[in-house]
Every structure is written in C-alpha cells, then in structure tokens.
Short mmCIF file of C-alpha atoms and ligand atoms in Angstrom, two decimals:
data_model
loop_
_atom_site.label_atom_id
_atom_site.label_comp_id
_atom_site.label_asym_id
_atom_site.label_seq_id
_atom_site.Cartn_x
_atom_site.Cartn_y
_atom_site.Cartn_z
CA UNK A 1 -90.93 37.76 -5.52
CA UNK A 2 -93.32 36.55 -8.34
CA UNK A 3 -92.94 33.14 -8.83
CA UNK A 4 -90.96 30.43 -6.98
CA UNK A 5 -87.26 29.00 -7.60
CA UNK A 6 -87.53 25.31 -8.61
CA UNK A 7 -84.40 24.34 -7.22
CA UNK A 8 -84.01 20.07 -8.28
CA UNK A 9 -81.43 18.34 -6.54
CA UNK A 10 -82.10 21.10 -3.72
CA UNK A 11 -81.14 18.55 -1.26
CA UNK A 12 -77.93 16.94 -2.66
CA UNK A 13 -74.13 18.86 -1.65
CA UNK A 14 -74.22 22.02 -3.43
CA UNK A 15 -77.98 22.34 -4.25
CA UNK A 16 -78.59 22.16 -0.08
CA UNK A 17 -75.93 25.43 0.06
CA UNK A 18 -77.49 27.15 -2.90
CA UNK A 19 -81.50 27.48 -1.52
CA UNK A 20 -79.76 28.44 1.85
CA UNK A 21 -78.34 31.95 0.07
CA UNK A 22 -82.10 31.81 -1.96
CA UNK A 23 -84.35 31.31 1.12
CA UNK A 24 -81.44 33.99 3.09
CA UNK A 25 -82.39 36.09 -0.43
CA UNK A 26 -85.89 35.68 -0.13
CA UNK A 27 -87.11 33.58 -2.70
CA UNK A 28 -89.45 31.01 -2.20
CA UNK A 29 -88.17 27.36 -2.75
CA UNK A 30 -89.38 24.49 -4.09
CA UNK A 31 -86.93 21.17 -4.01
CA UNK A 32 -87.56 18.06 -6.37
CA UNK A 33 -85.45 15.25 -5.02
CA UNK A 34 -85.19 11.93 -5.30
CA UNK A 35 -82.63 11.44 -2.23
CA UNK A 36 -80.87 9.22 -4.45
CA UNK A 37 -77.45 10.78 -2.77
CA UNK A 38 -79.11 12.84 -0.30
CA UNK A 39 -80.87 13.21 2.84
CA UNK A 40 -84.05 14.23 4.12
CA UNK A 41 -82.64 15.35 7.22
CA UNK A 42 -80.71 18.55 5.17
CA UNK A 43 -84.51 20.27 5.12
CA UNK A 44 -84.75 20.12 8.77
CA UNK A 45 -80.82 21.91 8.71
CA UNK A 46 -81.89 24.31 6.32
CA UNK A 47 -84.89 25.49 8.71
CA UNK A 48 -82.50 25.77 11.59
CA UNK A 49 -80.28 27.56 9.82
CA UNK A 50 -82.46 29.93 7.80
CA UNK A 51 -85.93 29.89 10.14
CA UNK A 52 -87.25 28.61 6.95
CA UNK A 53 -88.90 25.99 5.81
CA UNK A 54 -88.49 25.49 1.47
CA UNK A 55 -91.30 22.65 0.04
CA UNK A 56 -90.00 19.42 -0.50
CA UNK A 57 -90.79 17.48 -3.11
CA UNK A 58 -89.52 13.66 -3.21
CA UNK A 59 -89.66 12.44 -7.31
CA UNK A 60 -87.32 12.10 -9.89
CA UNK A 61 -86.97 13.75 -12.98
CA UNK A 62 -86.93 9.97 -14.98
CA UNK A 63 -90.77 10.22 -14.28
CA UNK A 64 -92.26 13.61 -16.46
CA UNK A 65 -95.69 12.87 -15.97
CA UNK A 66 -94.83 13.60 -12.50
CA UNK A 67 -92.82 16.44 -12.68
CA UNK A 68 -95.70 18.20 -14.75
CA UNK A 69 -98.21 17.81 -12.07
CA UNK A 70 -94.95 19.63 -9.45
CA UNK A 71 -95.89 22.49 -12.84
CA UNK A 72 -98.93 22.17 -12.09
CA UNK A 73 -99.31 22.98 -8.44
CA UNK A 74 -96.80 26.04 -8.34
CA UNK A 75 -96.16 28.54 -10.96
CA UNK A 76 -92.12 28.44 -11.34
CA UNK A 77 -90.00 31.43 -12.30
CA UNK A 78 -86.65 30.13 -13.02
CA UNK A 79 -85.40 26.84 -12.63
CA UNK A 80 -82.24 25.46 -11.13
CA UNK A 81 -80.81 22.46 -12.05
CA UNK A 82 -78.45 20.06 -9.45
CA UNK A 83 -79.85 16.69 -10.21
CA UNK A 84 -77.58 14.51 -11.41
CA UNK A 85 -75.01 11.27 -10.63
CA UNK A 86 -71.85 12.69 -9.90
CA UNK A 87 -69.35 10.28 -9.85
CA UNK A 88 -66.11 10.05 -12.67
CA UNK A 89 -64.82 6.17 -11.55
CA UNK A 90 -68.90 5.41 -11.45
CA UNK A 91 -69.77 6.79 -14.84
CA UNK A 92 -66.80 5.17 -16.30
CA UNK A 93 -67.62 1.48 -14.98
CA UNK A 94 -70.99 2.06 -16.45
CA UNK A 95 -71.61 5.10 -18.23
CA UNK A 96 -75.12 4.10 -19.22
CA UNK A 97 -76.44 4.79 -16.00
CA UNK A 98 -74.69 8.14 -16.43
CA UNK A 99 -76.03 9.49 -19.98
CA UNK A 100 -79.46 7.90 -19.19
CA UNK A 101 -80.26 9.84 -16.15
CA UNK A 102 -78.14 13.07 -16.53
CA UNK A 103 -79.28 13.49 -19.88
CA UNK A 104 -83.08 12.36 -19.65
CA UNK A 105 -83.85 13.59 -16.71
CA UNK A 106 -82.79 17.02 -18.70
CA UNK A 107 -84.98 16.50 -21.17
CA UNK A 108 -88.10 15.62 -19.34
CA UNK A 109 -87.14 18.31 -17.28
CA UNK A 110 -86.98 20.64 -20.29
CA UNK A 111 -89.76 19.43 -22.22
CA UNK A 112 -92.01 20.29 -19.17
CA UNK A 113 -90.65 23.65 -19.16
CA UNK A 114 -92.07 24.65 -22.10
CA UNK A 115 -95.47 23.23 -21.52
CA UNK A 116 -95.73 25.76 -19.19
CA UNK A 117 -93.47 28.42 -20.91
CA UNK A 118 -90.93 28.67 -17.81
CA UNK A 119 -87.94 29.39 -19.59
CA UNK A 120 -84.57 30.86 -17.25
CA UNK A 121 -82.71 27.96 -16.35
CA UNK A 122 -79.09 27.99 -14.61
CA UNK A 123 -77.24 24.45 -15.19
CA UNK A 124 -74.37 22.80 -12.64
CA UNK A 125 -71.47 22.39 -15.03
CA UNK A 126 -68.21 21.65 -14.50
CA UNK A 127 -65.40 22.52 -15.57
CA UNK A 128 -64.48 18.96 -16.29
CA UNK A 129 -66.15 19.65 -20.06
CA UNK A 130 -62.78 21.37 -20.76
CA UNK A 131 -60.25 19.59 -22.89
CA UNK A 132 -56.88 18.97 -20.03
CA UNK A 133 -55.21 20.57 -22.84
CA UNK A 134 -55.99 23.94 -22.49
CA UNK A 135 -53.72 26.91 -20.68
CA UNK A 136 -54.04 28.18 -17.46
CA UNK A 137 -56.37 29.97 -16.09
CA UNK A 138 -58.72 28.24 -17.99
CA UNK A 139 -61.13 30.76 -19.48
CA UNK A 140 -64.92 29.47 -20.70
CA UNK A 141 -63.65 29.77 -24.78
CA UNK A 142 -60.94 26.99 -23.84
CA UNK A 143 -61.32 24.13 -25.38
CA UNK A 144 -63.94 21.77 -24.68
CA UNK A 145 -63.00 18.13 -24.21
CA UNK A 146 -63.89 15.84 -20.67
CA UNK A 147 -62.27 12.62 -20.70
CA UNK A 148 -65.19 10.93 -18.60
CA UNK A 149 -68.88 9.81 -18.78
CA UNK A 150 -69.38 12.09 -16.37
CA UNK A 151 -67.85 15.18 -18.11
CA UNK A 152 -69.31 13.98 -21.40
CA UNK A 153 -73.27 14.26 -20.10
CA UNK A 154 -72.58 17.26 -18.57
CA UNK A 155 -70.98 18.74 -22.08
CA UNK A 156 -74.21 17.60 -23.88
CA UNK A 157 -76.35 18.96 -21.57
CA UNK A 158 -74.65 22.07 -22.76
CA UNK A 159 -74.66 21.65 -26.09
CA UNK A 160 -78.46 20.86 -26.09
CA UNK A 161 -79.43 23.74 -24.47
CA UNK A 162 -78.04 25.42 -26.83
CA UNK A 163 -79.66 23.67 -29.73
CA UNK A 164 -82.95 24.72 -27.52
CA UNK A 165 -81.88 28.17 -26.97
CA UNK A 166 -81.82 27.94 -31.41
CA UNK A 167 -85.03 26.75 -31.72
CA UNK A 168 -86.88 28.71 -29.24
CA UNK A 169 -85.19 32.37 -28.62
CA UNK A 170 -87.03 32.67 -25.18
CA UNK A 171 -85.03 30.43 -23.10
CA UNK A 172 -82.73 33.45 -20.82
CA UNK A 173 -80.27 30.12 -20.42
CA UNK A 174 -76.77 30.16 -17.72
CA UNK A 175 -74.48 27.62 -17.22
CA UNK A 176 -72.28 27.77 -14.38
CA UNK A 177 -69.14 25.25 -14.80
CA UNK A 178 -68.06 24.46 -11.47
CA UNK A 179 -64.57 24.38 -10.46
CA UNK A 180 -63.39 22.08 -6.88
CA UNK A 181 -66.52 22.92 -4.91
CA UNK A 182 -64.55 21.92 -0.61
CA UNK A 183 -65.85 23.38 2.77
CA UNK A 184 -69.52 23.63 4.44
CA UNK A 185 -71.89 25.68 6.53
CA UNK A 186 -70.50 27.50 8.64
CA UNK A 187 -72.96 26.36 11.50
CA UNK A 188 -71.38 22.66 10.96
CA UNK A 189 -75.06 21.74 10.16
CA UNK A 190 -74.58 21.00 6.58
CA UNK A 191 -71.66 20.14 4.35
CA UNK A 192 -70.93 17.28 2.23
CA UNK A 193 -71.64 14.09 3.01
CA UNK A 194 -70.79 11.04 0.15
CA UNK A 195 -71.35 7.60 0.38
CA UNK A 196 -69.31 4.87 1.21
CA UNK A 197 -65.39 6.19 1.11
CA UNK A 198 -64.90 9.57 -0.12
CA UNK A 199 -63.40 9.47 -4.41
CA UNK A 200 -62.58 13.48 -3.75
CA UNK A 201 -59.35 15.20 -2.09
CA UNK A 202 -61.35 16.85 0.74
CA UNK A 203 -63.74 15.47 2.09
CA UNK A 204 -60.75 12.41 2.21
CA UNK A 205 -58.83 14.57 4.24
CA UNK A 206 -61.24 15.33 6.85
CA UNK A 207 -62.30 11.40 7.18
CA UNK A 208 -59.03 10.51 7.83
CA UNK A 209 -58.32 13.24 9.96
CA UNK A 210 -61.64 11.89 12.10
CA UNK A 211 -60.02 8.17 11.96
CA UNK A 212 -62.32 6.44 9.22
CA UNK A 213 -59.48 6.30 7.33
CA UNK A 214 -55.33 5.61 8.26
CA UNK A 215 -53.94 7.64 5.23
CA UNK A 216 -54.60 9.56 2.20
CA UNK A 217 -52.77 8.42 -0.78
CA UNK A 218 -51.49 11.51 -2.35
CA UNK A 219 -51.83 11.05 -6.52
CA UNK A 220 -49.11 11.15 -7.59
CA UNK A 221 -45.88 13.53 -6.91
CA UNK A 222 -44.27 13.64 -9.93
CA UNK A 223 -46.18 16.69 -11.98
CA UNK A 224 -44.85 19.25 -13.39
CA UNK A 225 -46.42 21.26 -10.90
CA UNK A 226 -45.04 23.66 -7.99
CA UNK A 227 -44.00 20.85 -5.44
CA UNK A 228 -45.19 18.00 -7.96
CA UNK A 229 -48.17 16.99 -6.59
CA UNK A 230 -52.11 18.08 -8.65
CA UNK A 231 -53.17 21.82 -8.29
CA UNK A 232 -57.08 22.44 -8.35
CA UNK A 233 -59.05 25.68 -7.91
CA UNK A 234 -60.40 25.64 -4.56
CA UNK A 235 -63.82 27.45 -4.31
CA UNK A 236 -65.98 27.23 -0.63
CA UNK A 237 -69.03 25.24 -1.68
CA UNK A 238 -71.08 28.93 -0.09
CA UNK A 239 -69.24 31.63 -2.64
CA UNK A 240 -70.54 28.77 -5.43
CA UNK A 241 -74.00 28.74 -2.83
CA UNK A 242 -73.36 32.66 -3.66
CA UNK A 243 -72.62 32.68 -7.61
CA UNK A 244 -76.04 30.31 -8.51
CA UNK A 245 -77.67 33.46 -6.44
CA UNK A 246 -75.68 36.01 -8.26
CA UNK A 247 -75.87 34.31 -12.13
CA UNK A 248 -80.10 34.43 -11.06
CA UNK A 249 -80.52 37.49 -10.54
CA UNK A 250 -78.55 38.19 -13.77
CA UNK A 251 -80.31 35.42 -15.80
CA UNK A 252 -82.97 38.11 -17.55
CA UNK A 253 -82.09 38.17 -21.39
CA UNK A 254 -82.91 36.03 -23.74
CA UNK A 255 -79.55 34.22 -24.55
CA UNK A 256 -76.90 31.26 -23.71
CA UNK A 257 -74.64 32.30 -21.77
CA UNK A 258 -71.19 30.81 -19.86
CA UNK A 259 -69.39 31.64 -16.89
CA UNK A 260 -66.19 29.62 -14.59
CA UNK A 261 -67.20 29.49 -10.49
CA UNK A 262 -63.68 29.56 -8.94
CA UNK A 263 -61.64 31.80 -6.84
CA UNK A 264 -58.76 31.62 -9.71
CA UNK A 265 -56.08 30.62 -7.48
CA UNK A 266 -54.94 26.91 -7.57
CA UNK A 267 -53.12 24.38 -4.74
CA UNK A 268 -51.35 21.14 -4.41
CA UNK A 269 -52.94 18.58 -3.14
CA UNK A 270 -49.98 19.28 -0.65
CA UNK A 271 -50.53 22.85 0.20
CA UNK A 272 -54.24 21.85 1.02
CA UNK A 273 -53.03 19.01 3.53
CA UNK A 274 -50.93 21.19 4.59
CA UNK A 275 -52.97 24.63 4.96
CA UNK A 276 -55.91 21.74 6.37
CA UNK A 277 -53.36 20.45 9.28
CA UNK A 278 -52.22 23.94 10.59
CA UNK A 279 -55.93 25.44 10.22
CA UNK A 280 -57.04 22.70 12.33
CA UNK A 281 -54.89 21.16 14.70
CA UNK A 282 -55.09 17.86 13.40
CA UNK A 283 -52.87 15.07 12.18
CA UNK A 284 -53.08 13.81 8.66
CA UNK A 285 -50.99 11.59 7.48
CA UNK A 286 -50.52 10.66 3.71
CA UNK A 287 -48.68 9.06 1.40
CA UNK A 288 -46.94 9.28 -1.72
CA UNK A 289 -48.61 6.48 -4.88
CA UNK A 290 -49.09 6.90 -8.13
CA UNK A 291 -50.87 8.84 -10.04
CA UNK A 292 -55.11 8.43 -10.20
CA UNK A 293 -55.89 7.57 -14.57
CA UNK A 294 -57.80 10.20 -16.30
CA UNK A 295 -57.00 13.14 -13.59
CA UNK A 296 -54.27 16.03 -15.19
CA UNK A 297 -51.52 18.17 -13.80
CA UNK A 298 -53.43 21.68 -12.96
CA UNK A 299 -56.96 23.24 -13.22
CA UNK A 300 -58.12 26.66 -12.45
CA UNK A 301 -60.23 29.35 -13.70
CA UNK A 302 -59.80 32.91 -15.11
CA UNK A 303 -62.99 33.91 -13.43
CA UNK A 304 -62.83 37.65 -14.79
CA UNK A 305 -66.05 36.92 -16.49
CA UNK A 306 -68.41 35.96 -13.87
CA UNK A 307 -66.36 38.99 -12.11
CA UNK A 308 -67.65 41.08 -14.72
CA UNK A 309 -70.72 40.81 -16.11
CA UNK A 310 -72.88 38.68 -12.64
CA UNK A 311 -71.47 41.06 -10.05
CA UNK A 312 -69.65 37.87 -8.62
CA UNK A 313 -66.31 37.06 -7.49
CA UNK A 314 -65.25 33.71 -4.55
CA UNK A 315 -64.27 35.40 -1.01
CA UNK A 316 -63.39 32.76 1.28
CA UNK A 317 -60.53 31.42 0.89
CA UNK A 318 -57.99 28.31 1.53
CA UNK A 319 -57.97 28.71 5.68
CA UNK A 320 -61.75 28.89 6.10
CA UNK A 321 -62.91 25.72 3.61
CA UNK A 322 -60.18 24.63 5.36
CA UNK A 323 -62.24 25.30 8.56
CA UNK A 324 -65.52 24.83 7.64
CA UNK A 325 -64.33 21.02 6.19
CA UNK A 326 -63.66 20.11 9.96
CA UNK A 327 -66.34 21.74 11.58
CA UNK A 328 -68.91 20.09 9.59
CA UNK A 329 -67.03 16.23 9.57
CA UNK A 330 -66.38 16.74 13.51
CA UNK A 331 -70.05 17.42 14.19
CA UNK A 332 -70.53 14.66 11.79
CA UNK A 333 -68.76 12.77 11.74
CA UNK A 334 -71.05 9.90 9.16
CA UNK A 335 -72.76 12.62 7.95
CA UNK A 336 -76.52 12.23 7.60
CA UNK A 337 -76.04 9.03 8.83
N1 LIG B 401 -56.60 13.57 -5.20
C1 LIG B 401 -55.53 12.92 -3.91
N2 LIG B 401 -56.00 11.74 -3.16
C2 LIG B 401 -57.64 11.64 -3.02
C3 LIG B 401 -58.06 12.48 -3.58
C4 LIG B 401 -57.87 13.57 -4.79
O1 LIG B 401 -54.39 12.82 -4.01
O2 LIG B 401 -57.87 10.10 -2.72
C5 LIG B 401 -55.70 14.23 -5.41
C6 LIG B 401 -55.76 13.98 -7.18
O3 LIG B 401 -55.31 13.83 -7.72
C7 LIG B 401 -56.61 16.04 -7.76
C8 LIG B 401 -56.59 16.76 -6.72
O4 LIG B 401 -56.60 15.58 -5.60
O5 LIG B 401 -55.05 16.51 -8.03
C9 LIG B 401 -58.69 17.03 -6.38
O6 LIG B 401 -58.82 16.22 -6.34
P1 LIG B 401 -60.37 15.52 -6.34
O7 LIG B 401 -60.64 13.97 -6.67
O8 LIG B 401 -60.88 15.91 -5.05
O9 LIG B 401 -60.83 16.11 -7.75
P2 LIG B 401 -61.26 16.67 -9.41
O10 LIG B 401 -59.79 17.52 -9.84
O11 LIG B 401 -60.09 15.06 -9.32
O12 LIG B 401 -62.24 16.40 -9.84
C10 LIG B 401 -63.10 17.46 -9.56
C11 LIG B 401 -64.74 16.80 -9.64
C12 LIG B 401 -65.75 16.82 -10.97
C13 LIG B 401 -65.50 17.62 -10.91
C14 LIG B 401 -64.46 18.70 -11.41
C15 LIG B 401 -63.77 20.80 -11.62
O13 LIG B 401 -64.70 15.31 -8.56
O14 LIG B 401 -67.01 16.19 -10.51
O15 LIG B 401 -63.52 18.25 -10.25
O16 LIG B 401 -62.85 20.31 -11.74
F1 LIG B 401 -65.99 17.46 -12.66
#
C-alpha cells in the first residue's frame, strides 16, 4: 500500500482502537499526539495486540512548523483527524480553549496538507452537531444546531472543510458523526481512560462497579422515553474503529461526504445499567437525580447511508459493549496510570 496513514490523536480512546484496525488491515500508521488526554503506554499495548508498532510523534498540531517537519519525513496518503478536546462541560466553562484548540489545529493541519498535496481527509465529527429538535432516528440531512461550544467546534470544522472543498475540488473528505462510543478492545489491553471523574455514562458505570464511585447518578427519569431515562445509540468502539477503515477505503472520489456511525438502536440509561449488571454479575447501585442541563431525551441514528455506501454496519451489541467495558476496567482499575 502506498503512503502512510497519519492518525492525529491516535493514542486517544477512539484513535487507539482505530490504529489497531488499520494495522490489522495492513496500513502503515504514523501517530501524532500531544498526550494531553492519553498515555504513551498505549503504543506498547497496540504492539502487544497487533505485533506491529506504529510510528509515534509527540507533538502538538498547534505548532505548525512541527507538523510541516512531520510531513517532510513521510509521504502520507491520507489523514484521519481525531485530535481535539471533547469534554462538553469544560467547553461550556472555557469556550475559547475549545475554539482555539479544535479549530486552529485543524486549520494548521489542512494548511500543511495543502502544502504537501495530501488531500484525503477523514474527520472525527459527532452526533452532537445535530439539533435537539430532530425526529429520531436521525439521518445525515437532519437539522444541525449543537447546544454547546464543543459541538459547535465540530460543526464549524465540518463547514470549514466544506468551504475548503468548494475552493479546491481535489479534496476527498469524509465526515464521520459518531453517536455514543463505549466498550473496549476485547483483550482488555486498551480502553477509555478518562482523567478524573468520568462524565459519560459507561465509564461512570465501570467506575462504580470497580468501587471508585459510590453510586451512579441517573440524570432524570421523567423524559418521554420507554422508562423515563435518556435514550442513546451506544456503539462498540471496535465497530466505530472499523467504520474508519471502511471510510478510508471508500474515500476515493473528490467531494465531501457525511456518515452517521451508530447502531441505529437506542437504549435507556436503566437498560444499560441492568444489562451491565446482568452480563458482568456485578452490582451498580444508582439513584435518580435531576436532569443534567443540556441533555436531550433521545438520540439514535439512521445508519442506512453508511451501510449502503461504506459497506459497514455495527456488529457488536449492548452485551459485548458492557462485557468489554468491564473487562478493560477491572484489569486496569486506574486506566493507564
Ligand atoms: N447519564 C447519566 N449519568 C451519568 C452520565 C450520563 O444518567 O453519570 C445519562 C445522560 O443523561 C444521557 C446518557 O446517560 O441520557 C448518555 O450520556 P453521556 O454523557 O454518556 O453521553 P451524551 O449523549 O451526553 O454525549 C456523548 C458525548 C458527546 C458526544 C455525544 C454524541 O459525551 O461528546 O455523545 O451523541 F457528542
């Protein structure tokens, strides 16, 4: 295969699982990461799983000269861009940090790509770009309108990439809108390792199960859903990773294409908790508390387009998501620390 794949943020949660799938599919991988929310140990674990060691460059995308140097050393065929900040709450409290980090780093990356005539780009976007007013399941034509600064950085980058393509029709761009990634590699060697108290549901459940948190707070039980708790489209991180490999294979024609990556099924908070307890034989005490500001009642994807055009669909169900999330957490109670 000609040219390496550059993976920015390749030691992060979704990035590291994608690197494994890329290596398994025989791509040569170069990772750029600044380790702001990840660990160097990931590289050893990836090697243990795949018997291959990706090249790692410890640098920051905000440093354009360094990125330029990296592009001089390799001949990249495509870039998969994961790197960025992703904590919704933090983005509300510190919006400028989010606008600067996420947007400026993508501008730098695209400028250097242009300079080296590397114009194949896969972007890590999010279902959070959709407006909360849409009917579910939501397809790629749903109304846009994120309700927090993090989500707006994703939407602005999508729009910037669209303008870039309008200005230069040689670009081949795929935007992947992730629903709720959970789970971990089945080996239990890599997984999600959030800094501090987890914000998201599955890492919080596993930290309760491992005894680090007393109980799970279920944010609201009075939504208009099957049991009153919030419903989301949880997708196993390995399925999501495989979606990137398919997107890469299909990113062959100039243009800008957008895909939802989810399972198309919605599970409530209580369904996830109960499945987790049943599958893993562990107790997850919980209490119902007030709704979390900014949460929407239901979000799940119409995944027809990815199935038809990328020849991809999620294969792992909620049972594997719960099993693999717990396998990772119990073997690594402190994540990579
Ligand atoms: N929830 C709880 N208790 C918790 C954490 C979450 O009840 O401690 C509930 C939420 O209220 C929601 C569901 O679990 O109903 C899922 O919440 P998450 O925080 O796990 O995920 P979100 O759907 O809020 O957001 C996630 C990511 C975003 C991403 C979005 C895409 O955090 O970055 O999915 O849909 F954009």
